[in-house]
Amino acid sequence: MEKKRNGFASGFGFIMAAAGSAVGLGNLWGFPYKTHEYGGAAFVLVYIACVILIGVITMTCEIFIGRRAQANPITAFKMVDKKIGWFGVLAILIPGFIACYYSVLGGYTVRFTVNSFKGNTGTFGAFASNGVLVTIFTAIFIAMAVFVVMAGVKGGIEKASKILMPTLFVLLLATAIFSLCLGEGVAEGLKFYLKPDFSKLSGTEILAAMGQAFYSLSLGMGAMIVYGSYTGKEVNLVKSTATICVFDTLVALLAGFAIFPALYHYKATMGVMPENIQGSKLMYETLPMVFESLGVVGKVVSFCFFAMVVIAAVTSVMSLFEVVCQFVIQKFRVSRKKAISTLALICFAISIPVGISAGQDMSAEGAIKVFGMDLLSFFDTVTNTVLMPVCAFFACVAVGWLLGPKKVCKEMEEDGQKLGFFKPIFSFMVKFVTPILIFVIEIFGVYALVFPSGKFSSNGLGIALFSYGLLAVGTAIYFIFFKNKDTGCNADEE
Ligand code: TRP
């Protein structure tokens, strides 16, 4: 038997870990508020189409590249073609950036869980602008993720995910059922959520749905390449990918079932829709109000809900840490403990100004701003809007054009996988449809950044240039330091 290196012990463990990476704030918070903002059911349908057209194919590519290399993203891309090792730089850099702001948001969720019994209504502003508190909760959140990652892939990430993901699912299901049983207003909520009104659909909505599908599935970052590298041939790649995508989508859809009936119930009983549903306020301002209107039961539901969000966020940050950690271990031959503690400290240090900046009054003098944005939004825009699609595009091109679907499918079949009708669909999609769609997301995303509502924005241009600059710097570092050197593989970890 082949010696099993420090990877996942089982296919189920891998699926839970990858689902843990995918299911995060994007599902429980991003998806519902965007659904609300972009018109309800029609948005949901486009979202599902994007998961199928772009998500499944790109995820297959990423897991495939990682698995055949059994190594970090740089080595993995090198093994596709010697010339494209630099594709992997972005896949390691982006998760590092995301971890720094995602941890701040994670800290918020910890605080909201802890505070559930006291009541969270109206506390968001005061909390977010309290730099010390935000920093403390961010630290707690980071510590939880570090604790798991330090224990390794099998003993930490896999073990934790196998317990946490089913727990999350049960909590979410319970919240959704509770919400659906609220009575008054539920029907209206469901109508909004489920009855599509295609007149509300335009390019903006479609692009938002595409971007959301991407983000939610953790694509366009090293995460799936890295988790893929920890699996072996015994894992059926296509089935696993499908399961992960279905699970992720199910969680997003259920989050909608938990939130919309409750929102409309509030409207029915209070006579008005809660304020501030727009944008990111849904989770931290609106939901606490809704919970509070439900009395004591609401406190319990609030606790369960936010605990579930913490789980979702922690399992996502674990994967972000693991991407960078894996590379540091393999390239610099340091121990896992040393790698993760150093990375966590750096991430924490950066998260402090990010947290402070996110909660400040933006119009105040001396507010921390980069290109007119607070640091959290800045990090988010750089990664999501500009860099993520580039990275996913690389993965598709690597599989679709450099390896070629013929070779890829042959390799999969040699591993004992039956591809069936997936083969022709995949071959066509990965070469043409998916990369083109990703390219479209990138172009329109950057266009909307530089020309928000049609007018040129120098800040938007600044952010775009900064992002591409980062890509250039990363690439230069690769060519100077890593190109002709061994960049390590999974076997390098003790
Ligand atoms: N998918 C995560 C969510 O839904 C967020 C995320 C995006 C992510 N890219 C990632 C998490 C990469 C881990 C790795 O919230």
mmCIF file of C-alpha atoms in Angstrom, residues 104-429:
data_model
loop_
_atom_site.group_PDB
_atom_site.id
_atom_site.type_symbol
_atom_site.label_atom_id
_atom_site.label_comp_id
_atom_site.label_asym_id
_atom_site.label_seq_id
_atom_site.Cartn_x
_atom_site.Cartn_y
_atom_site.Cartn_z
ATOM 1 C CA VAL A 104 -11.822 40.928 12.281
ATOM 2 C CA LEU A 105 -15.258 39.892 11.033
ATOM 3 C CA GLY A 106 -14.789 36.592 12.826
ATOM 4 C CA GLY A 107 -14.082 38.536 16.001
ATOM 5 C CA TYR A 108 -17.378 40.389 15.553
ATOM 6 C CA THR A 109 -19.249 37.105 15.369
ATOM 7 C CA VAL A 110 -17.613 35.812 18.548
ATOM 8 C CA ARG A 111 -18.651 38.953 20.337
ATOM 9 C CA PHE A 112 -22.216 38.697 19.066
ATOM 10 C CA THR A 113 -22.453 35.090 20.223
ATOM 11 C CA VAL A 114 -21.170 35.885 23.687
ATOM 12 C CA ASN A 115 -23.459 38.868 23.949
ATOM 13 C CA SER A 116 -26.593 37.079 22.736
ATOM 14 C CA PHE A 117 -28.220 36.805 26.139
ATOM 15 C CA LYS A 118 -27.615 40.404 27.022
ATOM 16 C CA GLY A 119 -28.981 41.504 23.694
ATOM 17 C CA ASN A 120 -27.129 42.755 20.649
ATOM 18 C CA THR A 121 -29.603 45.297 19.392
ATOM 19 C CA GLY A 122 -28.090 48.652 18.694
ATOM 20 C CA THR A 123 -24.678 47.663 20.000
ATOM 21 C CA PHE A 124 -22.893 47.288 16.715
ATOM 22 C CA GLY A 125 -21.650 50.836 16.274
ATOM 23 C CA ALA A 126 -20.340 51.152 19.814
ATOM 24 C CA PHE A 127 -18.639 47.778 19.618
ATOM 25 C CA ALA A 128 -17.095 48.215 16.188
ATOM 26 C CA SER A 129 -15.670 51.602 17.068
ATOM 27 C CA ASN A 130 -14.124 50.290 20.273
ATOM 28 C CA GLY A 131 -10.677 49.348 19.008
ATOM 29 C CA VAL A 132 -9.646 47.547 22.162
ATOM 30 C CA LEU A 133 -12.694 45.299 22.237
ATOM 31 C CA VAL A 134 -12.475 44.548 18.541
ATOM 32 C CA THR A 135 -8.825 43.632 18.937
ATOM 33 C CA ILE A 136 -9.540 41.326 21.859
ATOM 34 C CA PHE A 137 -12.276 39.459 20.025
ATOM 35 C CA THR A 138 -10.177 39.241 16.883
ATOM 36 C CA ALA A 139 -7.426 37.694 18.986
ATOM 37 C CA ILE A 140 -9.830 35.132 20.443
ATOM 38 C CA PHE A 141 -11.030 34.250 16.989
ATOM 39 C CA ILE A 142 -7.522 33.869 15.576
ATOM 40 C CA ALA A 143 -6.505 31.767 18.576
ATOM 41 C CA MET A 144 -9.310 29.305 17.885
ATOM 42 C CA ALA A 145 -8.203 28.800 14.296
ATOM 43 C CA VAL A 146 -4.530 28.559 15.241
ATOM 44 C CA PHE A 147 -5.304 25.964 17.877
ATOM 45 C CA VAL A 148 -6.780 23.719 15.189
ATOM 46 C CA VAL A 149 -4.238 24.331 12.444
ATOM 47 C CA MET A 150 -1.378 23.711 14.840
ATOM 48 C CA ALA A 151 -2.643 20.182 15.405
ATOM 49 C CA GLY A 152 -2.071 19.399 11.739
ATOM 50 C CA VAL A 153 -4.206 18.426 8.803
ATOM 51 C CA LYS A 154 -5.437 15.090 10.047
ATOM 52 C CA GLY A 155 -5.375 15.710 13.769
ATOM 53 C CA GLY A 156 -6.596 19.282 13.614
ATOM 54 C CA ILE A 157 -8.381 20.479 10.509
ATOM 55 C CA GLU A 158 -9.984 17.172 9.612
ATOM 56 C CA LYS A 159 -11.021 16.286 13.140
ATOM 57 C CA ALA A 160 -12.469 19.721 13.849
ATOM 58 C CA SER A 161 -14.320 19.917 10.526
ATOM 59 C CA LYS A 162 -15.880 16.505 11.016
ATOM 60 C CA ILE A 163 -17.481 17.712 14.231
ATOM 61 C CA LEU A 164 -18.096 21.352 13.400
ATOM 62 C CA MET A 165 -19.682 21.077 9.969
ATOM 63 C CA PRO A 166 -22.481 18.666 10.947
ATOM 64 C CA THR A 167 -23.071 20.793 14.066
ATOM 65 C CA LEU A 168 -23.392 23.863 11.916
ATOM 66 C CA PHE A 169 -25.826 22.132 9.637
ATOM 67 C CA VAL A 170 -28.058 21.019 12.495
ATOM 68 C CA LEU A 171 -28.039 24.485 14.047
ATOM 69 C CA LEU A 172 -28.899 26.066 10.738
ATOM 70 C CA LEU A 173 -31.676 23.610 10.041
ATOM 71 C CA ALA A 174 -33.139 24.260 13.490
ATOM 72 C CA THR A 175 -32.971 28.029 12.966
ATOM 73 C CA ALA A 176 -34.616 27.759 9.565
ATOM 74 C CA ILE A 177 -37.419 25.553 10.873
ATOM 75 C CA PHE A 178 -37.947 27.913 13.779
ATOM 76 C CA SER A 179 -38.123 30.843 11.420
ATOM 77 C CA LEU A 180 -40.567 29.077 9.115
ATOM 78 C CA CYS A 181 -42.859 28.397 12.069
ATOM 79 C CA LEU A 182 -43.160 32.032 13.080
ATOM 80 C CA GLY A 183 -46.546 32.354 11.444
ATOM 81 C CA GLU A 184 -47.460 35.870 10.493
ATOM 82 C CA GLY A 185 -45.388 37.304 7.650
ATOM 83 C CA VAL A 186 -43.665 34.038 6.789
ATOM 84 C CA ALA A 187 -45.621 33.626 3.567
ATOM 85 C CA GLU A 188 -44.604 37.058 2.352
ATOM 86 C CA GLY A 189 -40.985 36.338 3.183
ATOM 87 C CA LEU A 190 -41.096 33.114 1.248
ATOM 88 C CA LYS A 191 -42.695 34.835 -1.689
ATOM 89 C CA PHE A 192 -39.883 37.350 -1.836
ATOM 90 C CA TYR A 193 -37.312 34.602 -1.561
ATOM 91 C CA LEU A 194 -38.820 32.060 -3.911
ATOM 92 C CA LYS A 195 -40.953 33.758 -6.530
ATOM 93 C CA PRO A 196 -38.652 35.116 -9.198
ATOM 94 C CA ASP A 197 -39.307 38.481 -10.729
ATOM 95 C CA PHE A 198 -37.033 38.565 -13.734
ATOM 96 C CA SER A 199 -37.753 42.184 -14.443
ATOM 97 C CA LYS A 200 -35.423 42.921 -11.553
ATOM 98 C CA LEU A 201 -32.552 41.198 -13.260
ATOM 99 C CA SER A 202 -29.904 43.193 -15.083
ATOM 100 C CA GLY A 203 -26.177 42.948 -15.624
ATOM 101 C CA THR A 204 -25.429 44.210 -12.144
ATOM 102 C CA GLU A 205 -27.437 41.440 -10.525
ATOM 103 C CA ILE A 206 -25.936 38.758 -12.711
ATOM 104 C CA LEU A 207 -22.404 39.899 -11.995
ATOM 105 C CA ALA A 208 -23.107 40.083 -8.300
ATOM 106 C CA ALA A 209 -24.412 36.525 -8.395
ATOM 107 C CA MET A 210 -21.313 35.340 -10.244
ATOM 108 C CA GLY A 211 -19.004 37.020 -7.780
ATOM 109 C CA GLN A 212 -20.930 35.675 -4.853
ATOM 110 C CA ALA A 213 -20.795 32.098 -6.171
ATOM 111 C CA PHE A 214 -17.074 32.452 -6.530
ATOM 112 C CA TYR A 215 -16.431 33.835 -3.121
ATOM 113 C CA SER A 216 -18.738 31.430 -1.425
ATOM 114 C CA LEU A 217 -17.034 28.385 -2.879
ATOM 115 C CA SER A 218 -13.573 29.602 -1.829
ATOM 116 C CA LEU A 219 -12.411 29.558 -5.414
ATOM 117 C CA GLY A 220 -9.637 31.594 -6.871
ATOM 118 C CA MET A 221 -7.436 31.120 -3.869
ATOM 119 C CA GLY A 222 -5.134 28.427 -2.822
ATOM 120 C CA ALA A 223 -7.632 26.845 -0.465
ATOM 121 C CA MET A 224 -8.955 24.104 -2.731
ATOM 122 C CA ILE A 225 -5.550 23.448 -4.287
ATOM 123 C CA VAL A 226 -4.098 22.966 -0.825
ATOM 124 C CA TYR A 227 -6.881 20.810 0.555
ATOM 125 C CA GLY A 228 -6.825 18.869 -2.694
ATOM 126 C CA SER A 229 -3.133 18.215 -2.177
ATOM 127 C CA TYR A 230 -3.941 16.415 1.040
ATOM 128 C CA THR A 231 -6.130 13.809 -0.645
ATOM 129 C CA GLY A 232 -5.166 10.714 -2.542
ATOM 130 C CA LYS A 233 -6.452 8.763 -5.477
ATOM 131 C CA GLU A 234 -8.952 6.906 -3.339
ATOM 132 C CA VAL A 235 -11.072 10.051 -3.222
ATOM 133 C CA ASN A 236 -13.499 10.433 -6.099
ATOM 134 C CA LEU A 237 -12.773 13.937 -7.268
ATOM 135 C CA VAL A 238 -15.930 14.624 -9.209
ATOM 136 C CA LYS A 239 -18.222 13.286 -6.530
ATOM 137 C CA SER A 240 -16.397 15.175 -3.796
ATOM 138 C CA THR A 241 -16.537 18.407 -5.743
ATOM 139 C CA ALA A 242 -20.235 17.972 -6.369
ATOM 140 C CA THR A 243 -20.851 17.243 -2.701
ATOM 141 C CA ILE A 244 -18.898 20.292 -1.566
ATOM 142 C CA CYS A 245 -20.745 22.557 -3.998
ATOM 143 C CA VAL A 246 -24.138 21.151 -3.052
ATOM 144 C CA PHE A 247 -23.372 21.495 0.635
ATOM 145 C CA ASP A 248 -22.186 25.062 0.243
ATOM 146 C CA THR A 249 -25.217 26.040 -1.799
ATOM 147 C CA LEU A 250 -27.563 24.293 0.585
ATOM 148 C CA VAL A 251 -26.156 26.230 3.508
ATOM 149 C CA ALA A 252 -26.584 29.523 1.653
ATOM 150 C CA LEU A 253 -30.158 28.641 0.684
ATOM 151 C CA LEU A 254 -30.996 27.551 4.225
ATOM 152 C CA ALA A 255 -29.571 30.784 5.579
ATOM 153 C CA GLY A 256 -32.132 32.507 3.375
ATOM 154 C CA PHE A 257 -34.878 30.311 4.844
ATOM 155 C CA ALA A 258 -33.705 31.260 8.308
ATOM 156 C CA ILE A 259 -33.525 34.977 7.649
ATOM 157 C CA PHE A 260 -36.265 36.062 5.235
ATOM 158 C CA PRO A 261 -39.302 34.629 7.039
ATOM 159 C CA ALA A 262 -37.997 36.188 10.259
ATOM 160 C CA LEU A 263 -37.510 39.569 8.573
ATOM 161 C CA TYR A 264 -41.014 39.587 7.110
ATOM 162 C CA HIS A 265 -42.443 38.309 10.370
ATOM 163 C CA TYR A 266 -40.920 41.335 12.016
ATOM 164 C CA LYS A 267 -42.456 43.510 9.361
ATOM 165 C CA ALA A 268 -45.873 41.913 9.845
ATOM 166 C CA THR A 269 -45.866 42.275 13.604
ATOM 167 C CA MET A 270 -44.144 45.640 13.935
ATOM 168 C CA GLY A 271 -45.713 47.229 10.899
ATOM 169 C CA VAL A 272 -42.377 48.259 9.401
ATOM 170 C CA MET A 273 -39.474 46.514 7.792
ATOM 171 C CA PRO A 274 -36.449 46.677 10.070
ATOM 172 C CA GLU A 275 -34.155 49.456 9.002
ATOM 173 C CA ASN A 276 -30.725 48.960 7.617
ATOM 174 C CA ILE A 277 -31.124 45.717 5.815
ATOM 175 C CA GLN A 278 -28.995 47.071 3.079
ATOM 176 C CA GLY A 279 -25.543 45.820 2.677
ATOM 177 C CA SER A 280 -23.501 44.419 5.391
ATOM 178 C CA LYS A 281 -25.699 45.655 8.181
ATOM 179 C CA LEU A 282 -28.111 42.775 7.905
ATOM 180 C CA MET A 283 -26.276 40.459 10.217
ATOM 181 C CA TYR A 284 -25.038 42.803 12.893
ATOM 182 C CA GLU A 285 -27.847 45.325 13.094
ATOM 183 C CA THR A 286 -31.025 43.911 11.632
ATOM 184 C CA LEU A 287 -30.962 40.353 12.885
ATOM 185 C CA PRO A 288 -30.353 41.332 16.520
ATOM 186 C CA MET A 289 -33.505 43.465 16.311
ATOM 187 C CA VAL A 290 -35.444 40.588 14.871
ATOM 188 C CA PHE A 291 -34.147 38.231 17.557
ATOM 189 C CA GLU A 292 -34.987 40.672 20.274
ATOM 190 C CA SER A 293 -38.564 41.041 19.079
ATOM 191 C CA LEU A 294 -38.960 37.333 19.821
ATOM 192 C CA GLY A 295 -38.356 37.596 23.547
ATOM 193 C CA VAL A 296 -36.496 34.960 25.545
ATOM 194 C CA VAL A 297 -36.688 32.390 22.759
ATOM 195 C CA GLY A 298 -35.049 34.966 20.565
ATOM 196 C CA LYS A 299 -32.026 35.033 22.829
ATOM 197 C CA VAL A 300 -31.525 31.314 22.492
ATOM 198 C CA VAL A 301 -32.029 31.496 18.745
ATOM 199 C CA SER A 302 -29.586 34.386 18.593
ATOM 200 C CA PHE A 303 -26.990 32.374 20.452
ATOM 201 C CA CYS A 304 -27.416 29.374 18.158
ATOM 202 C CA PHE A 305 -27.352 31.549 15.081
ATOM 203 C CA PHE A 306 -24.184 33.421 15.936
ATOM 204 C CA ALA A 307 -22.462 30.299 17.258
ATOM 205 C CA MET A 308 -23.124 28.798 13.883
ATOM 206 C CA VAL A 309 -21.643 31.826 12.161
ATOM 207 C CA VAL A 310 -18.540 31.517 14.333
ATOM 208 C CA ILE A 311 -18.168 27.882 13.286
ATOM 209 C CA ALA A 312 -18.556 28.812 9.651
ATOM 210 C CA ALA A 313 -15.993 31.586 9.915
ATOM 211 C CA VAL A 314 -13.462 29.589 11.927
ATOM 212 C CA THR A 315 -13.413 26.673 9.498
ATOM 213 C CA SER A 316 -12.879 29.148 6.653
ATOM 214 C CA VAL A 317 -10.021 30.931 8.354
ATOM 215 C CA MET A 318 -8.422 27.608 9.150
ATOM 216 C CA SER A 319 -8.155 26.951 5.448
ATOM 217 C CA LEU A 320 -6.755 30.413 4.792
ATOM 218 C CA PHE A 321 -4.071 29.873 7.408
ATOM 219 C CA GLU A 322 -3.335 26.418 6.117
ATOM 220 C CA VAL A 323 -2.587 27.695 2.620
ATOM 221 C CA VAL A 324 0.122 30.039 3.804
ATOM 222 C CA CYS A 325 1.283 27.691 6.534
ATOM 223 C CA GLN A 326 1.755 24.797 4.121
ATOM 224 C CA PHE A 327 3.928 26.871 1.863
ATOM 225 C CA VAL A 328 6.063 28.201 4.694
ATOM 226 C CA ILE A 329 6.581 24.692 6.071
ATOM 227 C CA GLN A 330 7.495 23.259 2.697
ATOM 228 C CA LYS A 331 9.609 26.037 1.336
ATOM 229 C CA PHE A 332 11.470 27.018 4.459
ATOM 230 C CA ARG A 333 11.478 23.638 6.167
ATOM 231 C CA VAL A 334 10.275 24.910 9.500
ATOM 232 C CA SER A 335 8.012 23.101 11.907
ATOM 233 C CA ARG A 336 4.255 23.517 11.709
ATOM 234 C CA LYS A 337 4.198 25.077 15.162
ATOM 235 C CA LYS A 338 6.722 27.708 14.241
ATOM 236 C CA ALA A 339 5.084 28.435 10.897
ATOM 237 C CA ILE A 340 1.571 28.888 12.187
ATOM 238 C CA SER A 341 2.523 30.887 15.263
ATOM 239 C CA THR A 342 4.574 33.317 13.214
ATOM 240 C CA LEU A 343 1.840 33.661 10.605
ATOM 241 C CA ALA A 344 -0.835 34.134 13.225
ATOM 242 C CA LEU A 345 1.154 36.886 14.882
ATOM 243 C CA ILE A 346 1.646 38.717 11.600
ATOM 244 C CA CYS A 347 -2.029 38.312 10.760
ATOM 245 C CA PHE A 348 -3.020 39.580 14.194
ATOM 246 C CA ALA A 349 -0.717 42.583 13.927
ATOM 247 C CA ILE A 350 -2.234 43.556 10.578
ATOM 248 C CA SER A 351 -5.767 42.889 11.770
ATOM 249 C CA ILE A 352 -5.463 45.519 14.512
ATOM 250 C CA PRO A 353 -5.425 48.564 12.221
ATOM 251 C CA VAL A 354 -7.921 46.808 9.945
ATOM 252 C CA GLY A 355 -10.314 46.364 12.862
ATOM 253 C CA ILE A 356 -9.881 49.908 14.077
ATOM 254 C CA SER A 357 -10.313 51.315 10.616
ATOM 255 C CA ALA A 358 -13.453 49.270 9.947
ATOM 256 C CA GLY A 359 -15.282 50.707 12.923
ATOM 257 C CA GLN A 360 -14.280 54.324 12.620
ATOM 258 C CA ASP A 361 -16.371 57.238 11.515
ATOM 259 C CA MET A 362 -15.169 57.601 7.956
ATOM 260 C CA SER A 363 -15.862 61.304 7.782
ATOM 261 C CA ALA A 364 -13.857 62.071 10.923
ATOM 262 C CA GLU A 365 -10.520 63.761 10.651
ATOM 263 C CA GLY A 366 -7.605 61.371 10.914
ATOM 264 C CA ALA A 367 -9.701 58.369 9.870
ATOM 265 C CA ILE A 368 -7.542 55.572 8.524
ATOM 266 C CA LYS A 369 -8.262 55.424 4.810
ATOM 267 C CA VAL A 370 -6.753 53.863 1.736
ATOM 268 C CA PHE A 371 -8.109 55.092 -1.576
ATOM 269 C CA GLY A 372 -11.129 56.464 0.224
ATOM 270 C CA MET A 373 -11.989 53.170 1.870
ATOM 271 C CA ASP A 374 -11.570 51.757 5.320
ATOM 272 C CA LEU A 375 -8.894 49.074 5.426
ATOM 273 C CA LEU A 376 -11.349 46.208 5.696
ATOM 274 C CA SER A 377 -13.244 47.178 2.577
ATOM 275 C CA PHE A 378 -9.948 47.874 0.859
ATOM 276 C CA PHE A 379 -8.557 44.391 1.558
ATOM 277 C CA ASP A 380 -11.868 42.905 0.572
ATOM 278 C CA THR A 381 -12.007 44.755 -2.729
ATOM 279 C CA VAL A 382 -8.411 44.017 -3.656
ATOM 280 C CA THR A 383 -8.874 40.306 -3.144
ATOM 281 C CA ASN A 384 -12.465 39.711 -4.212
ATOM 282 C CA THR A 385 -12.987 42.077 -7.042
ATOM 283 C CA VAL A 386 -9.596 42.132 -8.645
ATOM 284 C CA LEU A 387 -7.348 39.240 -7.713
ATOM 285 C CA MET A 388 -9.586 36.267 -7.056
ATOM 286 C CA PRO A 389 -10.931 35.889 -10.580
ATOM 287 C CA VAL A 390 -7.379 36.161 -11.927
ATOM 288 C CA CYS A 391 -6.298 33.284 -9.772
ATOM 289 C CA ALA A 392 -9.299 31.124 -10.696
ATOM 290 C CA PHE A 393 -8.687 31.949 -14.347
ATOM 291 C CA PHE A 394 -5.128 30.625 -13.970
ATOM 292 C CA ALA A 395 -6.416 27.364 -12.548
ATOM 293 C CA CYS A 396 -8.841 26.944 -15.445
ATOM 294 C CA VAL A 397 -6.237 27.774 -18.037
ATOM 295 C CA ALA A 398 -3.748 25.414 -16.443
ATOM 296 C CA VAL A 399 -6.203 22.550 -16.675
ATOM 297 C CA GLY A 400 -8.101 23.488 -19.825
ATOM 298 C CA TRP A 401 -5.251 24.625 -22.034
ATOM 299 C CA LEU A 402 -1.891 23.633 -20.622
ATOM 300 C CA LEU A 403 -2.670 20.139 -19.471
ATOM 301 C CA GLY A 404 -5.712 19.861 -21.700
ATOM 302 C CA PRO A 405 -8.963 18.168 -20.741
ATOM 303 C CA LYS A 406 -7.989 14.987 -22.596
ATOM 304 C CA LYS A 407 -4.965 14.417 -20.437
ATOM 305 C CA VAL A 408 -6.795 15.491 -17.295
ATOM 306 C CA CYS A 409 -9.693 13.121 -17.875
ATOM 307 C CA LYS A 410 -7.271 10.338 -18.727
ATOM 308 C CA GLU A 411 -5.407 10.885 -15.468
ATOM 309 C CA MET A 412 -8.649 10.819 -13.553
ATOM 310 C CA GLU A 413 -9.753 7.632 -15.281
ATOM 311 C CA GLU A 414 -6.407 6.023 -14.563
ATOM 312 C CA ASP A 415 -7.068 6.772 -10.916
ATOM 313 C CA GLY A 416 -10.111 4.579 -11.259
ATOM 314 C CA GLN A 417 -12.732 7.251 -11.668
ATOM 315 C CA LYS A 418 -15.692 6.817 -13.931
ATOM 316 C CA LEU A 419 -16.372 10.117 -15.610
ATOM 317 C CA GLY A 420 -19.303 9.239 -17.852
ATOM 318 C CA PHE A 421 -21.247 12.212 -19.121
ATOM 319 C CA PHE A 422 -19.135 14.554 -17.002
ATOM 320 C CA LYS A 423 -16.253 14.096 -19.417
ATOM 321 C CA PRO A 424 -17.587 15.847 -22.534
ATOM 322 C CA ILE A 425 -19.265 18.562 -20.464
ATOM 323 C CA PHE A 426 -16.182 19.205 -18.419
ATOM 324 C CA SER A 427 -13.897 19.208 -21.457
ATOM 325 C CA PHE A 428 -15.976 21.821 -23.200
ATOM 326 C CA MET A 429 -16.662 23.981 -20.184
#
